[in-house]
Short mmCIF file of C-alpha atoms in Angstrom, two decimals:
data_model
loop_
_atom_site.label_atom_id
_atom_site.label_comp_id
_atom_site.label_asym_id
_atom_site.label_seq_id
_atom_site.Cartn_x
_atom_site.Cartn_y
_atom_site.Cartn_z
CA UNK M 237 1.39 -192.91 -115.91
CA UNK M 238 3.73 -190.43 -114.09
CA UNK M 239 2.20 -187.60 -116.40
CA UNK M 240 -1.05 -188.62 -114.86
CA UNK M 241 0.32 -188.54 -111.21
CA UNK M 242 1.76 -185.13 -112.03
CA UNK M 243 -1.60 -183.88 -112.90
CA UNK M 244 -3.13 -185.27 -110.03
CA UNK M 245 -0.87 -183.32 -107.73
CA UNK M 246 -1.61 -180.37 -109.15
CA UNK M 247 -5.31 -180.46 -108.85
CA UNK M 248 -6.66 -177.93 -106.26
CA UNK M 249 -7.62 -179.22 -102.84
CA UNK M 250 -9.94 -177.15 -100.87
CA UNK M 251 -9.11 -174.29 -102.95
CA UNK M 252 -5.38 -174.49 -102.59
CA UNK M 253 -3.50 -174.93 -105.87
CA UNK M 254 0.07 -176.33 -106.49
CA UNK M 255 2.60 -179.09 -105.71
CA UNK M 256 4.05 -179.89 -102.17
CA UNK M 257 7.06 -177.48 -101.33
CA UNK M 258 10.35 -179.43 -100.93
CA UNK M 259 12.02 -179.45 -97.24
CA UNK M 260 15.45 -179.46 -96.18
CA UNK M 261 16.52 -181.41 -92.95
CA UNK M 262 20.13 -181.51 -91.39
CA UNK M 263 21.98 -184.26 -89.85
CA UNK M 264 23.21 -183.64 -87.61
CA UNK M 265 20.71 -180.92 -86.97
CA UNK M 266 22.90 -177.72 -86.98
CA UNK M 267 23.06 -174.67 -89.33
CA UNK M 268 26.54 -173.92 -87.95
CA UNK M 269 29.44 -176.24 -87.94
CA UNK M 270 33.13 -176.40 -87.57
CA UNK M 271 35.62 -176.86 -90.37
CA UNK M 272 36.52 -180.65 -91.22
CA UNK M 273 33.13 -181.68 -89.70
CA UNK M 274 30.65 -183.68 -91.72
CA UNK M 275 26.86 -182.49 -92.33
CA UNK M 276 24.33 -184.17 -94.68
CA UNK M 277 21.39 -182.38 -96.25
CA UNK M 278 18.33 -184.23 -96.97
CA UNK M 279 15.62 -183.29 -99.58
CA UNK M 280 12.27 -184.33 -98.62
CA UNK M 281 9.43 -183.94 -101.33
CA UNK M 282 7.46 -186.26 -103.84
CA UNK M 283 9.32 -187.59 -106.57
CA UNK M 284 8.06 -188.91 -110.07
CA UNK M 285 7.65 -192.83 -109.73
CA UNK M 286 10.90 -194.28 -110.72
CA UNK M 287 12.73 -191.44 -110.77
CA UNK M 288 14.54 -189.99 -107.42
CA UNK M 289 16.35 -187.12 -108.99
CA UNK M 290 16.84 -184.06 -106.97
CA UNK M 291 17.98 -180.72 -108.28
CA UNK M 292 20.32 -178.85 -105.46
CA UNK M 293 21.37 -175.29 -105.51
CA UNK M 294 24.12 -173.39 -103.73
CA UNK M 295 23.74 -169.72 -103.55
CA UNK M 296 20.89 -169.83 -106.63
CA UNK M 297 23.59 -172.00 -108.74
CA UNK M 298 22.57 -175.62 -109.63
CA UNK M 299 24.93 -178.12 -108.34
CA UNK M 300 26.14 -181.40 -110.06
CA UNK M 301 24.35 -183.53 -107.06
CA UNK M 302 21.21 -185.16 -108.33
CA UNK M 303 20.43 -187.60 -105.23
CA UNK M 304 18.00 -186.74 -102.54
CA UNK M 305 21.07 -186.61 -100.05
CA UNK M 306 23.83 -183.92 -100.20
CA UNK M 307 26.71 -184.67 -97.84
CA UNK M 308 29.59 -182.51 -97.00
CA UNK M 309 32.33 -184.43 -96.19
CA UNK M 310 34.93 -182.31 -93.83
CA UNK M 311 33.55 -178.98 -94.40
CA UNK M 312 35.42 -176.02 -95.54
CA UNK M 313 34.79 -172.16 -95.66
CA UNK M 314 33.76 -172.57 -99.19
CA UNK M 315 30.74 -174.87 -98.29
CA UNK M 316 29.01 -171.91 -96.33
CA UNK M 317 26.09 -170.56 -98.11
CA UNK M 318 22.05 -170.72 -99.07
CA UNK M 319 21.14 -174.39 -100.08
CA UNK M 320 17.74 -175.29 -101.88
CA UNK M 321 16.22 -178.29 -103.53
CA UNK M 322 13.74 -179.29 -105.68
CA UNK M 323 12.09 -182.97 -106.34
CA UNK M 324 10.54 -184.03 -109.64
CA UNK M 325 6.98 -183.11 -108.03
CA UNK M 326 7.72 -180.33 -105.83
CA UNK M 327 8.52 -176.74 -106.00
CA UNK M 328 11.98 -175.13 -104.85
CA UNK M 329 12.23 -175.56 -100.97
CA UNK M 330 12.94 -172.74 -98.48
CA UNK M 331 16.45 -171.66 -98.13
CA UNK M 332 18.68 -173.25 -95.76
CA UNK M 333 21.71 -171.02 -94.40
CA UNK M 334 24.56 -173.17 -93.67
CA UNK M 335 27.88 -171.62 -91.79
CA UNK M 336 31.33 -173.20 -91.62
CA UNK M 337 33.26 -171.55 -88.70
CA UNK M 338 36.75 -171.86 -87.53
CA UNK M 339 37.00 -170.97 -83.64
CA UNK M 340 37.40 -172.97 -80.45
CA UNK M 341 33.69 -172.62 -78.96
CA UNK M 342 30.54 -172.26 -81.39
CA UNK M 343 26.96 -171.93 -80.44
CA UNK M 344 24.88 -174.13 -82.55
CA UNK M 345 21.26 -173.51 -83.15
CA UNK M 346 18.90 -175.58 -85.17
CA UNK M 347 17.57 -172.75 -87.36
CA UNK M 348 17.95 -169.26 -87.04
CA UNK M 349 14.02 -168.46 -87.91
CA UNK M 350 11.14 -170.16 -86.26
CA UNK M 351 7.24 -169.97 -86.09
CA UNK M 352 5.63 -169.44 -82.49
CA UNK M 353 5.26 -172.70 -80.92
CA UNK M 354 8.21 -174.53 -82.71
CA UNK M 355 11.31 -175.71 -80.13
CA UNK M 356 14.50 -174.12 -80.27
CA UNK M 357 17.68 -175.99 -79.38
CA UNK M 358 20.98 -174.39 -78.47
CA UNK M 359 24.50 -176.28 -78.29
CA UNK M 360 27.23 -174.79 -76.70
CA UNK M 361 29.78 -176.94 -79.05
CA UNK M 362 33.74 -177.08 -78.69
CA UNK M 363 36.39 -177.79 -81.38
CA UNK M 364 36.81 -181.54 -81.81
CA UNK M 365 34.17 -182.15 -79.20
CA UNK M 366 36.73 -181.18 -76.34
CA UNK M 367 35.35 -181.17 -72.81
CA UNK M 368 33.46 -177.86 -71.65
CA UNK M 369 32.11 -177.75 -68.07
CA UNK M 370 30.62 -174.51 -66.18
CA UNK M 371 28.50 -173.71 -69.44
CA UNK M 372 26.26 -170.43 -69.39
CA UNK M 373 23.67 -169.58 -72.36
CA UNK M 374 22.90 -165.73 -73.00
CA UNK M 375 20.36 -164.03 -74.61
CA UNK M 376 20.83 -160.52 -75.67
CA UNK M 377 23.71 -160.34 -73.26
CA UNK M 378 22.08 -161.78 -70.16
CA UNK M 379 22.84 -165.16 -68.73
CA UNK M 380 19.46 -167.16 -68.23
CA UNK M 381 20.47 -170.82 -67.82
CA UNK M 382 23.54 -172.33 -66.81
CA UNK M 383 24.88 -176.35 -66.50
CA UNK M 384 27.85 -177.47 -64.41
CA UNK M 385 28.66 -179.92 -67.53
CA UNK M 386 27.90 -179.09 -71.11
CA UNK M 387 24.48 -179.95 -72.18
CA UNK M 388 22.15 -178.83 -74.88
CA UNK M 389 19.10 -176.46 -74.05
CA UNK M 390 15.72 -176.72 -75.56
CA UNK M 391 13.10 -174.24 -75.47
CA UNK M 392 10.05 -176.18 -76.28
CA UNK M 393 7.52 -173.64 -77.40
CA UNK M 394 8.83 -170.54 -78.84
CA UNK M 395 7.11 -167.12 -78.72
CA UNK M 396 8.45 -163.70 -79.79
CA UNK M 397 10.15 -163.28 -76.43
CA UNK M 398 12.78 -165.61 -77.57
CA UNK M 399 13.67 -163.19 -80.33
CA UNK M 400 17.36 -161.99 -79.90
CA UNK M 401 21.22 -162.50 -80.07
CA UNK M 402 22.38 -165.93 -78.31
CA UNK M 403 25.86 -166.80 -77.33
CA UNK M 404 27.43 -169.08 -74.77
CA UNK M 405 30.49 -169.34 -72.64
CA UNK M 406 32.37 -172.43 -71.06
CA UNK M 407 35.53 -173.28 -69.43
CA UNK M 408 38.13 -175.91 -70.95
CA UNK M 409 41.99 -175.09 -70.36
CA UNK M 410 40.58 -171.42 -70.25
CA UNK M 411 37.04 -169.70 -70.22
CA UNK M 412 35.93 -169.29 -73.84
CA UNK M 413 32.99 -167.11 -75.17
CA UNK M 414 31.20 -168.12 -78.63
CA UNK M 415 30.33 -165.50 -81.23
CA UNK M 416 26.69 -164.38 -81.03
CA UNK M 417 24.00 -165.78 -83.58
CA UNK M 418 20.71 -164.18 -84.14
CA UNK M 419 17.59 -166.20 -83.49
CA UNK M 420 14.04 -164.62 -85.09
CA UNK M 421 10.69 -165.94 -83.87
CA UNK M 422 7.94 -165.15 -86.01
CA UNK M 423 4.46 -164.43 -84.58
CA UNK M 424 1.74 -167.11 -85.86
CA UNK M 425 -1.25 -165.05 -84.75
CA UNK M 426 -2.05 -162.26 -82.37
CA UNK M 427 -3.34 -162.65 -79.15
CA UNK M 428 -7.33 -163.20 -79.63
CA UNK M 429 -9.79 -160.40 -78.81
CA UNK M 430 -13.06 -161.50 -77.52
CA UNK M 431 -16.29 -159.58 -78.77
CA UNK M 432 -20.25 -159.97 -78.02
CA UNK M 433 -22.85 -159.31 -80.61
CA UNK M 434 -24.88 -157.04 -78.21
CA UNK M 435 -23.56 -154.51 -75.87
CA UNK M 436 -23.49 -154.55 -72.10
CA UNK M 437 -25.66 -154.17 -70.19
CA UNK M 438 -28.47 -156.29 -72.00
CA UNK M 439 -31.64 -157.51 -71.17
CA UNK M 440 -32.45 -161.12 -69.89
CA UNK M 441 -33.53 -163.17 -72.71
CA UNK M 442 -31.36 -161.84 -75.44
CA UNK M 443 -29.43 -163.99 -77.65
CA UNK M 444 -25.56 -163.17 -77.31
CA UNK M 445 -22.89 -164.51 -79.49
CA UNK M 446 -19.32 -164.20 -78.27
CA UNK M 447 -16.42 -164.21 -80.97
CA UNK M 448 -12.63 -165.11 -80.46
CA UNK M 449 -11.05 -163.29 -82.92
CA UNK M 450 -7.79 -163.60 -84.34
CA UNK M 451 -5.91 -164.56 -87.49
CA UNK M 452 -3.24 -166.31 -88.94
CA UNK M 453 -0.24 -164.21 -89.84
CA UNK M 454 2.03 -167.04 -91.36
CA UNK M 455 0.17 -169.79 -93.48
CA UNK M 456 1.34 -173.45 -92.77
CA UNK M 457 0.04 -176.36 -94.46
CA UNK M 458 -2.64 -178.10 -92.52
CA UNK M 459 -2.33 -175.47 -89.64
CA UNK M 460 -5.94 -174.68 -87.96
CA UNK M 461 -6.40 -173.10 -84.70
CA UNK M 462 -8.79 -174.23 -82.14
CA UNK M 463 -10.90 -172.03 -79.74
CA UNK M 464 -12.04 -172.22 -76.15
CA UNK M 465 -14.43 -170.00 -74.30
CA UNK M 466 -14.52 -169.48 -70.44
CA UNK M 467 -16.58 -167.40 -67.78
CA UNK M 468 -14.37 -166.53 -64.73
CA UNK M 469 -12.97 -170.21 -63.99
CA UNK M 470 -15.85 -172.20 -65.72
CA UNK M 471 -15.19 -173.90 -69.05
CA UNK M 472 -18.13 -173.07 -71.36
CA UNK M 473 -16.83 -174.87 -74.56
CA UNK M 474 -13.69 -176.74 -74.79
CA UNK M 475 -11.39 -176.56 -77.55
CA UNK M 476 -12.80 -176.80 -81.31
CA UNK M 477 -12.48 -175.23 -84.43
CA UNK M 478 -15.55 -172.73 -84.03
CA UNK M 479 -14.56 -169.56 -82.96
CA UNK M 480 -17.76 -168.62 -81.82
CA UNK M 481 -19.90 -169.45 -78.57
CA UNK M 482 -23.91 -168.74 -78.30
CA UNK M 483 -25.89 -168.21 -75.44
CA UNK M 484 -29.31 -168.55 -76.44
CA UNK M 485 -31.35 -166.72 -73.80
CA UNK M 486 -29.17 -164.68 -71.39
CA UNK M 487 -30.37 -164.92 -67.83
CA UNK M 488 -28.88 -162.63 -64.71
CA UNK M 489 -26.69 -165.86 -63.71
CA UNK M 490 -24.92 -165.16 -67.04
CA UNK M 491 -23.58 -161.92 -65.78
CA UNK M 492 -19.71 -161.97 -65.19
CA UNK M 493 -16.31 -161.77 -66.93
CA UNK M 494 -15.79 -163.82 -70.02
CA UNK M 495 -12.23 -164.60 -71.90
CA UNK M 496 -11.24 -167.06 -74.70
CA UNK M 497 -8.25 -168.90 -75.79
CA UNK M 498 -6.94 -169.50 -79.39
CA UNK M 499 -4.41 -172.44 -79.77
CA UNK M 500 -2.76 -174.51 -82.56
CA UNK M 501 -4.18 -177.71 -82.66
CA UNK M 502 -1.10 -179.89 -81.02
CA UNK M 503 -1.60 -177.05 -78.00
CA UNK M 504 2.33 -175.80 -78.30
CA UNK M 505 0.85 -172.48 -78.68
CA UNK M 506 -1.99 -171.11 -76.73
CA UNK M 507 -3.03 -167.24 -76.38
CA UNK M 508 -5.56 -165.95 -74.03
CA UNK M 509 -7.81 -162.76 -74.73
CA UNK M 510 -8.64 -159.91 -72.37
CA UNK M 511 -11.58 -160.37 -70.24
CA UNK M 512 -15.14 -159.20 -71.41
CA UNK M 513 -17.69 -158.30 -69.06
CA UNK M 514 -21.35 -158.87 -69.65
CA UNK M 515 -24.26 -157.40 -67.42
CA UNK M 516 -27.57 -159.03 -67.95
CA UNK M 517 -30.72 -157.02 -66.54
CA UNK M 518 -34.23 -158.25 -65.60
CA UNK M 519 -36.77 -156.31 -67.46
CA UNK M 520 -39.41 -154.66 -65.24
CA UNK M 521 -43.04 -155.84 -66.08
CA UNK M 522 -45.44 -152.89 -67.03
CA UNK M 523 -47.58 -150.96 -64.37
CA UNK M 524 -51.58 -151.97 -64.54
CA UNK M 525 -53.74 -148.93 -64.89
CA UNK M 526 -55.32 -149.97 -61.80
CA UNK M 527 -52.50 -149.39 -59.76
CA UNK M 528 -52.00 -145.86 -61.12
CA UNK M 529 -55.67 -145.23 -60.13
CA UNK M 530 -55.08 -146.63 -56.52
CA UNK M 531 -52.00 -144.55 -56.26
CA UNK M 532 -53.40 -141.16 -57.01
CA UNK M 533 -56.34 -141.76 -55.00
CA UNK M 534 -53.95 -142.76 -51.81
CA UNK M 535 -51.87 -139.43 -52.70
CA UNK M 536 -55.07 -137.34 -52.81
CA UNK M 537 -56.54 -138.66 -49.63
CA UNK M 538 -52.98 -138.21 -47.88
CA UNK M 539 -53.03 -134.72 -49.10
CA UNK M 540 -56.34 -134.07 -48.04
CA UNK M 541 -55.70 -135.48 -44.39
CA UNK M 542 -52.60 -133.26 -44.19
CA UNK M 543 -54.53 -129.89 -45.25
CA UNK M 544 -57.16 -130.67 -42.36
CA UNK M 545 -54.58 -131.45 -39.81
CA UNK M 546 -52.58 -128.27 -40.71
CA UNK M 547 -55.71 -126.02 -40.41
CA UNK M 548 -56.68 -127.48 -37.11
CA UNK M 549 -53.14 -127.24 -35.77
CA UNK M 550 -52.85 -123.45 -36.91
CA UNK M 551 -56.05 -122.64 -35.35
CA UNK M 552 -54.92 -124.34 -32.18
CA UNK M 553 -51.89 -122.37 -32.10
CA UNK M 554 -53.57 -119.05 -32.53
CA UNK M 555 -56.09 -119.78 -29.56
CA UNK M 556 -53.36 -120.89 -27.24
CA UNK M 557 -51.22 -117.53 -28.26
CA UNK M 558 -54.29 -115.54 -27.15
CA UNK M 559 -54.80 -117.28 -23.77
CA UNK M 560 -51.08 -116.48 -23.19
CA UNK M 561 -51.77 -113.08 -23.51
CA UNK M 562 -54.62 -112.67 -21.27
CA UNK M 563 -53.35 -112.22 -17.91
CA UNK M 564 -55.39 -114.18 -14.97
CA UNK M 565 -56.40 -112.05 -12.32
CA UNK M 566 -57.13 -113.96 -8.94
CA UNK M 567 -58.38 -112.09 -5.50
CA UNK M 568 -55.16 -111.15 -4.03
CA UNK M 569 -53.61 -109.92 -7.39
CA UNK M 570 -56.99 -107.70 -7.98
CA UNK M 571 -56.49 -106.26 -4.37
CA UNK M 572 -52.84 -105.25 -5.41
CA UNK M 573 -53.99 -103.63 -8.56
CA UNK M 574 -56.93 -101.66 -6.88
CA UNK M 575 -54.48 -100.67 -4.00
CA UNK M 576 -51.81 -99.30 -6.73
CA UNK M 577 -54.65 -97.29 -8.35
CA UNK M 578 -55.61 -95.56 -5.16
CA UNK M 579 -51.99 -94.72 -4.50
CA UNK M 580 -51.92 -93.39 -8.00
CA UNK M 581 -54.99 -91.03 -7.60
CA UNK M 582 -53.66 -89.81 -3.98
CA UNK M 583 -50.50 -88.86 -5.73
CA UNK M 584 -52.24 -87.04 -8.59
CA UNK M 585 -54.35 -85.09 -6.20
CA UNK M 586 -51.29 -84.04 -3.86
CA UNK M 587 -49.95 -82.84 -7.17
CA UNK M 588 -52.60 -80.76 -8.03
CA UNK M 589 -52.82 -79.16 -4.59
CA UNK M 590 -49.42 -78.26 -4.88
CA UNK M 591 -49.92 -76.81 -8.06
CA UNK M 592 -52.48 -74.87 -6.82
CA UNK M 593 -50.89 -73.42 -3.83
CA UNK M 594 -48.08 -72.43 -5.99
CA UNK M 595 -49.97 -70.47 -8.46
CA UNK M 596 -51.05 -67.57 -5.66
CA UNK M 597 -47.53 -67.25 -4.68
CA UNK M 598 -46.13 -66.78 -8.33
CA UNK M 599 -48.95 -63.96 -8.81
CA UNK M 600 -47.56 -62.12 -5.34
CA UNK M 601 -44.05 -62.45 -6.62
CA UNK M 602 -44.56 -61.07 -10.34
CA UNK M 603 -46.55 -58.14 -8.48
CA UNK M 604 -43.80 -57.23 -6.12
CA UNK M 605 -41.50 -57.29 -8.95
CA UNK M 606 -43.43 -54.88 -11.00
CA UNK M 607 -43.79 -52.53 -7.81
CA UNK M 608 -40.12 -52.79 -7.24
CA UNK M 609 -39.50 -51.49 -10.58
#
């Protein structure tokens, strides 16, 4: 019967093949402990019916312990190392690194490696649980939280910004500082990118498919992402497993800025995409033939009217110019012109007489000169 159970556990489910992986839990839940403290490791995994045998490994070597619980009483330095376990119907667990220290102040952590969204708990622990107060917690050498009386610190939803070296300090008889411990947070999935099936701007009436694109980097049993879509502050689609949202017939009012969210199903880890702008244009209806005919007729009439006006204005300007050049002579002005002409004629006659009188004198004068010679 147990053999049939083994076969059933190895049957593919949804394309996934293989038995369950065993998991180690700690009590108390710290991977760093002081010497002489007690810690219990529990191996969680399926067993063959009627057989709870569990195989434990320390630094790759099988131990003699064959029960699901592995207890270390009064831990010593030799108990430090990498622990793994395996049940009858499971594969080997992931390693758990246990450290046994001798110091006065120890920063305890629930694990050194986390996936995004998992909680990280820190404890500033004194030797033999001595009283510690004025406690500071540090990340990469910078204090980020303090307590007057000693208290555990829990970061509920870790992300990659929580990577680093952590330590703590506190006061007893003196101020003590713990050694640092490295904490690594692995990215579960990158921030999503929102894309559209058509480029913007697009014409009204088009079908548009929005895709919230991301991918799980780390696979975890039963882990699935959910997606939500938004336009500005308006929710278009609440969280569900579909990473696409469709606008069946885009309208002008669908223009705006869109974004999406990807999250784990429990909502502990949520990431938002950059905004994507969509512009929806209204198509222009074709112009009828009669409109073109009417348009060109109007343009022709306007051109003809403009030509006639231009010719008329040019003729009028020429006529006014000619009229301005003619000097109107009234009766008084005519008399003045006549008087001037008469004076001019008298002057010409006087000059002519002088010229006639001068000619005989010149002849007499020239004759006298000849005789004198």
